[in-house]
mmCIF file of C-alpha atoms in Angstrom:
data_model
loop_
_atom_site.group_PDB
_atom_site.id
_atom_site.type_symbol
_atom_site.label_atom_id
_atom_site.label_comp_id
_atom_site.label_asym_id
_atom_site.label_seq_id
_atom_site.Cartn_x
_atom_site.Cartn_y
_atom_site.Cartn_z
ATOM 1 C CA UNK A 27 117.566 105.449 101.498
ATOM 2 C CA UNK A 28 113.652 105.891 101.322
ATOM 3 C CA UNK A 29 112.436 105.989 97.476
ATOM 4 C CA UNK A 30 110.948 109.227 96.833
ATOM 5 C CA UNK A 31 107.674 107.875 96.345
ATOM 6 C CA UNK A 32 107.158 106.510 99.905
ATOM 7 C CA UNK A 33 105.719 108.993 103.112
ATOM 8 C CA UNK A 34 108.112 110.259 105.297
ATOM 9 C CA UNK A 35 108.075 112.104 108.394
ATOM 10 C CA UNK A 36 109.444 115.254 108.965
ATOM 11 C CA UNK A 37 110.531 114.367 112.272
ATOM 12 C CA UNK A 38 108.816 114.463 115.910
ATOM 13 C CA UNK A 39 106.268 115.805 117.444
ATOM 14 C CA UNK A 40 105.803 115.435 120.789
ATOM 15 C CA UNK A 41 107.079 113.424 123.409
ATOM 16 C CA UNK A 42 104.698 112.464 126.294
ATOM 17 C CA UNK A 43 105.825 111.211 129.966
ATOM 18 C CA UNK A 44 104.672 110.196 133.170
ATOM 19 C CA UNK A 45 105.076 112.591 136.308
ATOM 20 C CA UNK A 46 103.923 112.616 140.092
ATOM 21 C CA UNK A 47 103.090 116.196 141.131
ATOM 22 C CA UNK A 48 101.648 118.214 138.634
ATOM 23 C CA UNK A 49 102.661 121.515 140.614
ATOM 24 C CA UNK A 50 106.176 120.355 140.537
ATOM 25 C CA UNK A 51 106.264 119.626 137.296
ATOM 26 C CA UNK A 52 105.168 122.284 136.124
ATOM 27 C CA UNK A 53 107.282 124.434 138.301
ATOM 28 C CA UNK A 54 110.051 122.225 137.152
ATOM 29 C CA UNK A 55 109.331 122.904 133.199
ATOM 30 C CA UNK A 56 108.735 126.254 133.240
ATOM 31 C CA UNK A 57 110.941 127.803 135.800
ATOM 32 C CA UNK A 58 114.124 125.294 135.583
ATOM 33 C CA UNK A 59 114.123 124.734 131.775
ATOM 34 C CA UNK A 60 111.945 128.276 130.612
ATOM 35 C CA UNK A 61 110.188 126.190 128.613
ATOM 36 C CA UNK A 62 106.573 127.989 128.138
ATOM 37 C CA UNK A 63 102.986 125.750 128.953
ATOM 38 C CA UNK A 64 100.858 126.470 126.396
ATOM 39 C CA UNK A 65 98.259 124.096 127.394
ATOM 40 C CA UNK A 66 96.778 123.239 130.349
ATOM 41 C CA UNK A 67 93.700 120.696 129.412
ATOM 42 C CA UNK A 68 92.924 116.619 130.705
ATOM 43 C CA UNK A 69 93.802 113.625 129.214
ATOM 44 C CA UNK A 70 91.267 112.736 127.010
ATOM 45 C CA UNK A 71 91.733 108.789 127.666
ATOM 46 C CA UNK A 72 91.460 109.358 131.362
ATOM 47 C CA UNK A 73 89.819 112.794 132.101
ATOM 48 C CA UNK A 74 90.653 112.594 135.715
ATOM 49 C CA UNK A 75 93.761 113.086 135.039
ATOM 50 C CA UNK A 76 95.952 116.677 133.651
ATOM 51 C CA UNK A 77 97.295 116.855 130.503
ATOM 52 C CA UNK A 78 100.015 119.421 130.371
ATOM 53 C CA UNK A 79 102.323 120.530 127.252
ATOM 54 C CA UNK A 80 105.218 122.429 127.738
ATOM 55 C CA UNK A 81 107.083 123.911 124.607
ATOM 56 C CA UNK A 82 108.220 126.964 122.871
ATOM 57 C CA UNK A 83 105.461 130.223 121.937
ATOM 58 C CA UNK A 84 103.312 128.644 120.433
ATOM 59 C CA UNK A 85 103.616 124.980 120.864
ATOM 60 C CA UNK A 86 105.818 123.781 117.497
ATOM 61 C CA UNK A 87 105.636 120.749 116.010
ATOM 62 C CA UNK A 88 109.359 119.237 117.543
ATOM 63 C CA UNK A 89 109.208 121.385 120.938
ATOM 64 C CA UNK A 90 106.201 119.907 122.492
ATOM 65 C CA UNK A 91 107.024 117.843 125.903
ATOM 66 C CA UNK A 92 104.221 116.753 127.512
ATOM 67 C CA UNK A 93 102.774 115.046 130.831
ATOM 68 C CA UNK A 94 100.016 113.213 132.271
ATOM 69 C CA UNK A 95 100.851 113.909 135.901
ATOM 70 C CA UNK A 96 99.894 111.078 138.796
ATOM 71 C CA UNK A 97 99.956 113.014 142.215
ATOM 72 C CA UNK A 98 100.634 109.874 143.909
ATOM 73 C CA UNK A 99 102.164 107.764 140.952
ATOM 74 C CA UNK A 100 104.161 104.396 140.918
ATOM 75 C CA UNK A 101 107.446 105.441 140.293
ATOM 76 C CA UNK A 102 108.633 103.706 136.618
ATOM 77 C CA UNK A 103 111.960 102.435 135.845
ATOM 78 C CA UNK A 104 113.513 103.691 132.188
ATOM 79 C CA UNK A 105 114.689 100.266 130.509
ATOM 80 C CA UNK A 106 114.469 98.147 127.345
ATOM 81 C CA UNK A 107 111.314 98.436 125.495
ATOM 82 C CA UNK A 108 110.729 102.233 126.091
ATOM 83 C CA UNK A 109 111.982 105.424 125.013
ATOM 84 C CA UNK A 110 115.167 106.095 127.633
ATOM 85 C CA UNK A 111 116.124 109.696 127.355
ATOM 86 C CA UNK A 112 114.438 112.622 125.946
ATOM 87 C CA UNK A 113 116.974 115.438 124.552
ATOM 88 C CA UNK A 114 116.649 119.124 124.352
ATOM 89 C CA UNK A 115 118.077 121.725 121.595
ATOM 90 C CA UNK A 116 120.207 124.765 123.189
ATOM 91 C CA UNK A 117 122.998 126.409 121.256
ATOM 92 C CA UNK A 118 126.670 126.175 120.416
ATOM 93 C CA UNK A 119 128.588 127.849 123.781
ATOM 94 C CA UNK A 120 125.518 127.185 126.304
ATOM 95 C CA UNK A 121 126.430 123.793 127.715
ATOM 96 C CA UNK A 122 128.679 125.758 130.424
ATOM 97 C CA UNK A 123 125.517 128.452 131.269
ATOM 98 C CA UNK A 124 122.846 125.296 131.935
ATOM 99 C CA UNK A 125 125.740 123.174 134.279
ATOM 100 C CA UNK A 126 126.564 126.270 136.001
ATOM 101 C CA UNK A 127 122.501 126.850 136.435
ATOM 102 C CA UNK A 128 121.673 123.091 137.521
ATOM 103 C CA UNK A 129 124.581 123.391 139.919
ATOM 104 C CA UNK A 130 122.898 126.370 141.593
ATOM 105 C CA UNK A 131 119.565 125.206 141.327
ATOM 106 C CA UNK A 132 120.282 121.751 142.648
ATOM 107 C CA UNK A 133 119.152 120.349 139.287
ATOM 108 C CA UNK A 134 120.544 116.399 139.330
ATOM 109 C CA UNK A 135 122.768 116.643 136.158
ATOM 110 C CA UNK A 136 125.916 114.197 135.102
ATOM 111 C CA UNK A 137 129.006 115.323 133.336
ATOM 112 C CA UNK A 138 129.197 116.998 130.147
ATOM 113 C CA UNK A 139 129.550 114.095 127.182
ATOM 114 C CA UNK A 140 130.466 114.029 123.528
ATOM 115 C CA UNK A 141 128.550 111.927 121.329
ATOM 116 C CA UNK A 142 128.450 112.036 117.370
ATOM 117 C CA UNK A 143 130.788 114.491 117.533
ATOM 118 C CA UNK A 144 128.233 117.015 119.306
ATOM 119 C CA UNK A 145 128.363 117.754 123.407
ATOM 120 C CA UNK A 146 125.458 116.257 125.719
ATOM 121 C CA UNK A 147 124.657 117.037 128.891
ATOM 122 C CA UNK A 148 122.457 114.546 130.683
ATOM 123 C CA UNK A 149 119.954 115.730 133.529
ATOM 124 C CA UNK A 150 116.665 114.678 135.367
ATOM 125 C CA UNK A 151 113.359 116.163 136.318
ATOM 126 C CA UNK A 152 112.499 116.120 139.720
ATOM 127 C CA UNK A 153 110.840 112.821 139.127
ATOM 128 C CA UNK A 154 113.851 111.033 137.343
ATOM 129 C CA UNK A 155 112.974 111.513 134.019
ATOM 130 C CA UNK A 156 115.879 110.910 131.866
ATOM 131 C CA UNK A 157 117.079 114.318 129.763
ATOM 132 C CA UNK A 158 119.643 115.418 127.937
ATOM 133 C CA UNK A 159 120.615 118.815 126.638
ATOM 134 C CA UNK A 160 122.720 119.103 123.531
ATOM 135 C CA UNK A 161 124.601 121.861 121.769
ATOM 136 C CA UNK A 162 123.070 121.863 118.014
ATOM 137 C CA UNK A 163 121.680 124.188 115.471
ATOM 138 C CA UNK A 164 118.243 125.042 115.343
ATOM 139 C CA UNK A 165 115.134 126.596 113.630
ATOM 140 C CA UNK A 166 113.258 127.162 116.208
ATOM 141 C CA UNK A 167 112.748 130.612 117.841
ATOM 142 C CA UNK A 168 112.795 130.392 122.005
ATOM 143 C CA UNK A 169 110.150 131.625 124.014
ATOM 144 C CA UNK A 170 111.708 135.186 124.901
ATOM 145 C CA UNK A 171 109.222 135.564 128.241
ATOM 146 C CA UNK A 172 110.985 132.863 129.646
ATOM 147 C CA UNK A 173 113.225 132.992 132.669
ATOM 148 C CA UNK A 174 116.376 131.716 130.520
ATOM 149 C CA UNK A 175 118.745 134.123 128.722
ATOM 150 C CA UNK A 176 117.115 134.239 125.411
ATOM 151 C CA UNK A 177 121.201 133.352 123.854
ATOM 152 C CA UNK A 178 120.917 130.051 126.321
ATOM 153 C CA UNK A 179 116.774 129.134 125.869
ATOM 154 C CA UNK A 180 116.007 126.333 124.986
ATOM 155 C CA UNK A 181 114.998 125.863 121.280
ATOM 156 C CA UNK A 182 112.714 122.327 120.856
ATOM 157 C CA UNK A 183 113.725 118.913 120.543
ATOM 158 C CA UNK A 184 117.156 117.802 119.506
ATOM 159 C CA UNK A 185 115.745 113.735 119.717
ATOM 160 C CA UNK A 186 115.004 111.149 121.374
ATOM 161 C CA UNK A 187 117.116 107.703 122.490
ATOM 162 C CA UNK A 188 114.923 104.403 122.372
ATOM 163 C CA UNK A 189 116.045 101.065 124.240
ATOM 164 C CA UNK A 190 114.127 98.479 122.138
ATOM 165 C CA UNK A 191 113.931 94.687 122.539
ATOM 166 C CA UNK A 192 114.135 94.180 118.728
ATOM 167 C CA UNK A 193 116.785 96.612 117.712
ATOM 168 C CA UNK A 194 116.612 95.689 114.223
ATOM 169 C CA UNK A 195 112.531 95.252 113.773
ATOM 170 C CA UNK A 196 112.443 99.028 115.250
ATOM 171 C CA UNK A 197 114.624 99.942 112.782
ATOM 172 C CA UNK A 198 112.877 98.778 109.907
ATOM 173 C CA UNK A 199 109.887 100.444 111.265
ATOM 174 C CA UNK A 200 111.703 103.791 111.610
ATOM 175 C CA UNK A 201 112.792 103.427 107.504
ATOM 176 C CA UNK A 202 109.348 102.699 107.244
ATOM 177 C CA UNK A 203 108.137 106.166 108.752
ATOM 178 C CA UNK A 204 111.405 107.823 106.633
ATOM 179 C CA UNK A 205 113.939 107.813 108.955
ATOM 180 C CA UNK A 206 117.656 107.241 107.523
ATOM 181 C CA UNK A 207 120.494 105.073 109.223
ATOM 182 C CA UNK A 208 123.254 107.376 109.415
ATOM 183 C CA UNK A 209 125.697 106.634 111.766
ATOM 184 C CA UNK A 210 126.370 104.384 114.479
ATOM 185 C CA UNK A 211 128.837 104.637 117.790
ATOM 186 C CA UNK A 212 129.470 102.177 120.329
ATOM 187 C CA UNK A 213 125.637 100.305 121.121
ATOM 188 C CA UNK A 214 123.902 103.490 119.380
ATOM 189 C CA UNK A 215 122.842 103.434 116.077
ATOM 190 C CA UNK A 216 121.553 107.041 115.026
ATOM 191 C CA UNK A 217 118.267 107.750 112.592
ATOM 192 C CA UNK A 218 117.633 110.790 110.717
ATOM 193 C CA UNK A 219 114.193 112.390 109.189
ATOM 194 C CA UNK A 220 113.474 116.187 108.329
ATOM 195 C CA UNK A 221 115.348 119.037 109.718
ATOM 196 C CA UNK A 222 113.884 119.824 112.983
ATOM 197 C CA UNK A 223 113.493 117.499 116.351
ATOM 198 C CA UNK A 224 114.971 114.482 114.120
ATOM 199 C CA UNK A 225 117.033 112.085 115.774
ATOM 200 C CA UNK A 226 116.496 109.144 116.619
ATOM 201 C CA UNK A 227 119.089 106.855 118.742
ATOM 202 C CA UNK A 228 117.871 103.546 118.753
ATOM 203 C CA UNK A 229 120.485 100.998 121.596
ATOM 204 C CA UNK A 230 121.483 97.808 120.745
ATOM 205 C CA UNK A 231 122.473 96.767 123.683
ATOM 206 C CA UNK A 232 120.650 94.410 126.511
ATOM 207 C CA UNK A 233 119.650 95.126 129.825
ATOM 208 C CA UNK A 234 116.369 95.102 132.103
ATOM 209 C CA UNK A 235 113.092 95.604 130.799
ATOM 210 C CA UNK A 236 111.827 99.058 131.747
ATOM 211 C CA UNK A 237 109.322 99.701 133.885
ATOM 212 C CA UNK A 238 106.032 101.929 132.997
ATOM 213 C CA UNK A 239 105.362 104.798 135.711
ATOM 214 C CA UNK A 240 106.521 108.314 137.392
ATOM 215 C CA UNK A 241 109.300 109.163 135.591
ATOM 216 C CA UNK A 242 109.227 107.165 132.311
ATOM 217 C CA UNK A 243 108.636 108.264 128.793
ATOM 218 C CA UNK A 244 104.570 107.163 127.700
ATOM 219 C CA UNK A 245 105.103 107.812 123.840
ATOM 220 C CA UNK A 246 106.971 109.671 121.121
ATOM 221 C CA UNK A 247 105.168 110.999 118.357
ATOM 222 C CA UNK A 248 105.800 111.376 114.810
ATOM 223 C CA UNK A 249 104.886 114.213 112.681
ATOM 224 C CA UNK A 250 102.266 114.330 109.957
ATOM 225 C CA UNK A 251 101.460 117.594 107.735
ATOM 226 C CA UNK A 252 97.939 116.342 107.220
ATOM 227 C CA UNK A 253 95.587 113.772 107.358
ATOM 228 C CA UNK A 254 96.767 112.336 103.693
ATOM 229 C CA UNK A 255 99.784 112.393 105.447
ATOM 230 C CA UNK A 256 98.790 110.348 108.263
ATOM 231 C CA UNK A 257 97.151 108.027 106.012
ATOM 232 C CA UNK A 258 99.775 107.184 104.114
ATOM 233 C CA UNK A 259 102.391 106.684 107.286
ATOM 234 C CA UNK A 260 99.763 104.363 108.590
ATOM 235 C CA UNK A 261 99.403 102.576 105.562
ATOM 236 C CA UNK A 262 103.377 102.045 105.034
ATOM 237 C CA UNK A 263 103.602 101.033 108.847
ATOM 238 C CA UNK A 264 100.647 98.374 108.250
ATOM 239 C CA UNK A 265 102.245 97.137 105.678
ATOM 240 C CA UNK A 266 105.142 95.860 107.253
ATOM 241 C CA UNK A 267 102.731 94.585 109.652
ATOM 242 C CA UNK A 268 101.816 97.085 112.232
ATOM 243 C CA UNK A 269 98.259 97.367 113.620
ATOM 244 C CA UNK A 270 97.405 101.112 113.670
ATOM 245 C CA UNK A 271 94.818 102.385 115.948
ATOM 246 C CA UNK A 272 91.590 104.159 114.407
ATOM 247 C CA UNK A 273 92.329 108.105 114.192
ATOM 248 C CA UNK A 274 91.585 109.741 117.813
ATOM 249 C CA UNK A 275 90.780 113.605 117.809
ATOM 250 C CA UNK A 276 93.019 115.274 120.273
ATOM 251 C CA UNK A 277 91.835 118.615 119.719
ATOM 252 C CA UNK A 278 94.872 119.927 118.721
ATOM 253 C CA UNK A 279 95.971 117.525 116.606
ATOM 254 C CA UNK A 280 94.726 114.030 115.248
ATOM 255 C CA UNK A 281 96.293 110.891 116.155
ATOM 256 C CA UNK A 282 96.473 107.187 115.422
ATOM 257 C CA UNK A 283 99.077 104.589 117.806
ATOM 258 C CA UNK A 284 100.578 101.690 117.209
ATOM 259 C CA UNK A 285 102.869 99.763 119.295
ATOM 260 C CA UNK A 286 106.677 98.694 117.364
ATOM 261 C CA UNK A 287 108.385 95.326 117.471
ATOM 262 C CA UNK A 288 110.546 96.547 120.005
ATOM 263 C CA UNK A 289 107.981 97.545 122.828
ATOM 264 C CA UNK A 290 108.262 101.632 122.322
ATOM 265 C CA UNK A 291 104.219 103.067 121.668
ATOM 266 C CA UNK A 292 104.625 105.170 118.538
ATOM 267 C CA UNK A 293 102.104 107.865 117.488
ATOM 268 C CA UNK A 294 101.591 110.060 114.228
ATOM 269 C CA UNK A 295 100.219 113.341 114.985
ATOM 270 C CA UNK A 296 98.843 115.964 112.416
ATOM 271 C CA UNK A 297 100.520 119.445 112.700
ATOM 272 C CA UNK A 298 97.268 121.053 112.231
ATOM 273 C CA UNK A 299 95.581 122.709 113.780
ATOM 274 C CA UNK A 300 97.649 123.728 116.822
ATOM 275 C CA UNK A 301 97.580 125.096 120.863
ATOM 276 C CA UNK A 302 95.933 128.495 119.255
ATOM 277 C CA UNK A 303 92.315 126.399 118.544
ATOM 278 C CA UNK A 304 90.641 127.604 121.832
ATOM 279 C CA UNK A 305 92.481 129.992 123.140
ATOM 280 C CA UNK A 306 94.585 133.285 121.583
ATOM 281 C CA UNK A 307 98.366 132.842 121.586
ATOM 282 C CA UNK A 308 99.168 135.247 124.783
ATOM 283 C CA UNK A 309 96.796 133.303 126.555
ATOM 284 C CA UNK A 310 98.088 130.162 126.189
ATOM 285 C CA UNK A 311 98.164 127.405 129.056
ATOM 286 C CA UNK A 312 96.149 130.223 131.144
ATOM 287 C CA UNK A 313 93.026 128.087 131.553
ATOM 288 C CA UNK A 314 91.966 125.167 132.173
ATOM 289 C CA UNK A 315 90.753 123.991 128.341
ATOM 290 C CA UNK A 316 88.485 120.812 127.430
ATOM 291 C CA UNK A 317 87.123 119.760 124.335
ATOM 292 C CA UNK A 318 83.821 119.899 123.369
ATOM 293 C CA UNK A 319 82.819 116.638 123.791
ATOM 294 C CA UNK A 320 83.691 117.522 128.213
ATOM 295 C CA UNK A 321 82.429 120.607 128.786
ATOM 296 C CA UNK A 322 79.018 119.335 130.205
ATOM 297 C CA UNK A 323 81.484 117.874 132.855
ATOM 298 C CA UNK A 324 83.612 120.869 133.551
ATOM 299 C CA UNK A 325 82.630 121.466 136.650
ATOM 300 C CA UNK A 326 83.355 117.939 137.894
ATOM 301 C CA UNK A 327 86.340 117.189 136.390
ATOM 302 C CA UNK A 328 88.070 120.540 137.429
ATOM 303 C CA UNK A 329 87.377 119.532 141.261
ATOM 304 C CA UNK A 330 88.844 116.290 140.699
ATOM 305 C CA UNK A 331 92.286 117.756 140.158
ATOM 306 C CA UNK A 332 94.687 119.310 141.861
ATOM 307 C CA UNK A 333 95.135 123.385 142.222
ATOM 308 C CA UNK A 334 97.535 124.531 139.495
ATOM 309 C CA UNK A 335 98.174 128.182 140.547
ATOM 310 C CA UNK A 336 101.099 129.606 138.005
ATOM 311 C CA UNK A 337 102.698 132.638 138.701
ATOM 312 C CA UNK A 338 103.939 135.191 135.782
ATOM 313 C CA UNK A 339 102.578 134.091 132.380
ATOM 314 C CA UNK A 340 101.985 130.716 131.565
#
């Protein structure tokens, strides 16, 4: 158990993947899963490049998938030392509704699952990105403009499944951040923190080495309430001997990185201030946004990348 005294996350906050097509994927995101884009901007690392996030109204802290989309990417491999499957909240009764929808919409999906006592069902994107959808309670409201029956939507992140090289050392680092060991089943041992988006499923097993590119999982990120917050999760990770980035402004939140024993990138991520920054809620993921810091190169950068013509709202 984590003393009272030491930070503690209240769970994810984003998850961020490779893709190919950016059309596709959004296409994919929006239309497949109903999940809304509320953000349409560049990565900030590599502003050649989109930076999409895909999540519920108003982008959540725990609903936020995102994607730095490669039109002609390397295909990755999912393996040990990376984050293997990403997995999606819907609720109790709607397992049958999404199988019955993949099947008709040629969605490549596997067979329904049980696993700590709740039921999984396992899917891809278009580019092989491992998913998962699993019947569990939520908090979170689903976006009701979607094109998913609001009773089946989609409602945030139920967690995410990490394939480490040092099972153990990761999970040290994951008490660290506030997670609790709670159960285990088989080669998965499950970790717990806050109430929304907060599972972690770390494997114990071995296997190959996975493979960065199209189709692989870039980082998870942690939540923070603040930049105290932050702080203090970076100090408690340092002091059991991680080396934790400066913090990076990602205009809608504030970051620092660091990389665990086991080979997964971690990042905390401030909740504040949120998608709504630069642009009002109904027009999220509209527009094409960019920080500050490149607008002078707006022009430039938006003729680098590809045409990303939505239909409907965003």
């Amino acid at each position: 158990m984590t003393p009272a005294d030491t930070p503690e996350t209240a769970g994810l906050h984003h998850v961020t993947a490779v893709a190919g097509d950016p059309r596709e994927n959004a296409r994919f995101y929006r239309e497949e899963l109903g999940l809304r884009l509320v953000k349409r901007t560049v990565n900030f690392d590599d502003p050649t490049t989109y930076h999409l996030y895909y999540g519920d109204e108003v982008g959540t802290p725990g609903t936020i998938m995102t994607f730095f989309p490669f039109e002609n990417g390397r295909s990755g491999t999912p393996g040990r030392g990376q984050t293997t499957a990403t997995s999606f909240v819907v609720p109790e009764g709607s397992l049958e509704f999404w199988t019955e929808r993949f099947a008709d919409r040629g969605v490549e999906h596997g067979d329904l699952q049980e696993r700590f006592g709740t039921r999984v069902l396992p899917f891809e994107d278009g580019d092989g990105q491992p998913l998962e959808l699993i019947a569990d309670d939520s908090d979170v409201e689903p976006w009701s403009d979607g094109p998913v029956p609001e009773e089946h939507a989609i409602r945030g992140f139920h967690g995410v499944t990490l394939h480490p090289t040092e099972p153990e050392s990761t999970g040290t680092v994951l008490e660290t951040l506030g997670y609790e060991r709670t159960d285990e089943e088989g080669d998965r041992v499950r970790y717990v923190a806050g109430e929304r988006a907060s599972v972690v499923d770390v494997l114990t097993s071995g296997g190959s080495r996975g493979q960065p590119g199209v189709g692989t999982v870039h980082h998870i990120a942690f939540r923070a309430a603040d930049d105290d917050a932050q702080a203090a999760l970076g100090d408690a990770v340092s002091d059991v001997g991680m080396a934790t980035t400066p913090q990076k402004d990602r205009q809608y939140f504030r970051s620092i990185y660091f990389r665990e024993p086991g080979g997964v990138l971690f990042e905390v991520a401030t909740d504040d201030p949120g998608f709504a920054v630069d642009e009002d809620v109904a027009d999220l993921g509209s527009a094409l946004k960019l920080p500050p810091w490149l607008e002078d190169d707006r022009e430039t950068l938006a003729s680098r990348l590809p045409p990303l013509e939505l239909e409907g709202s965003a």
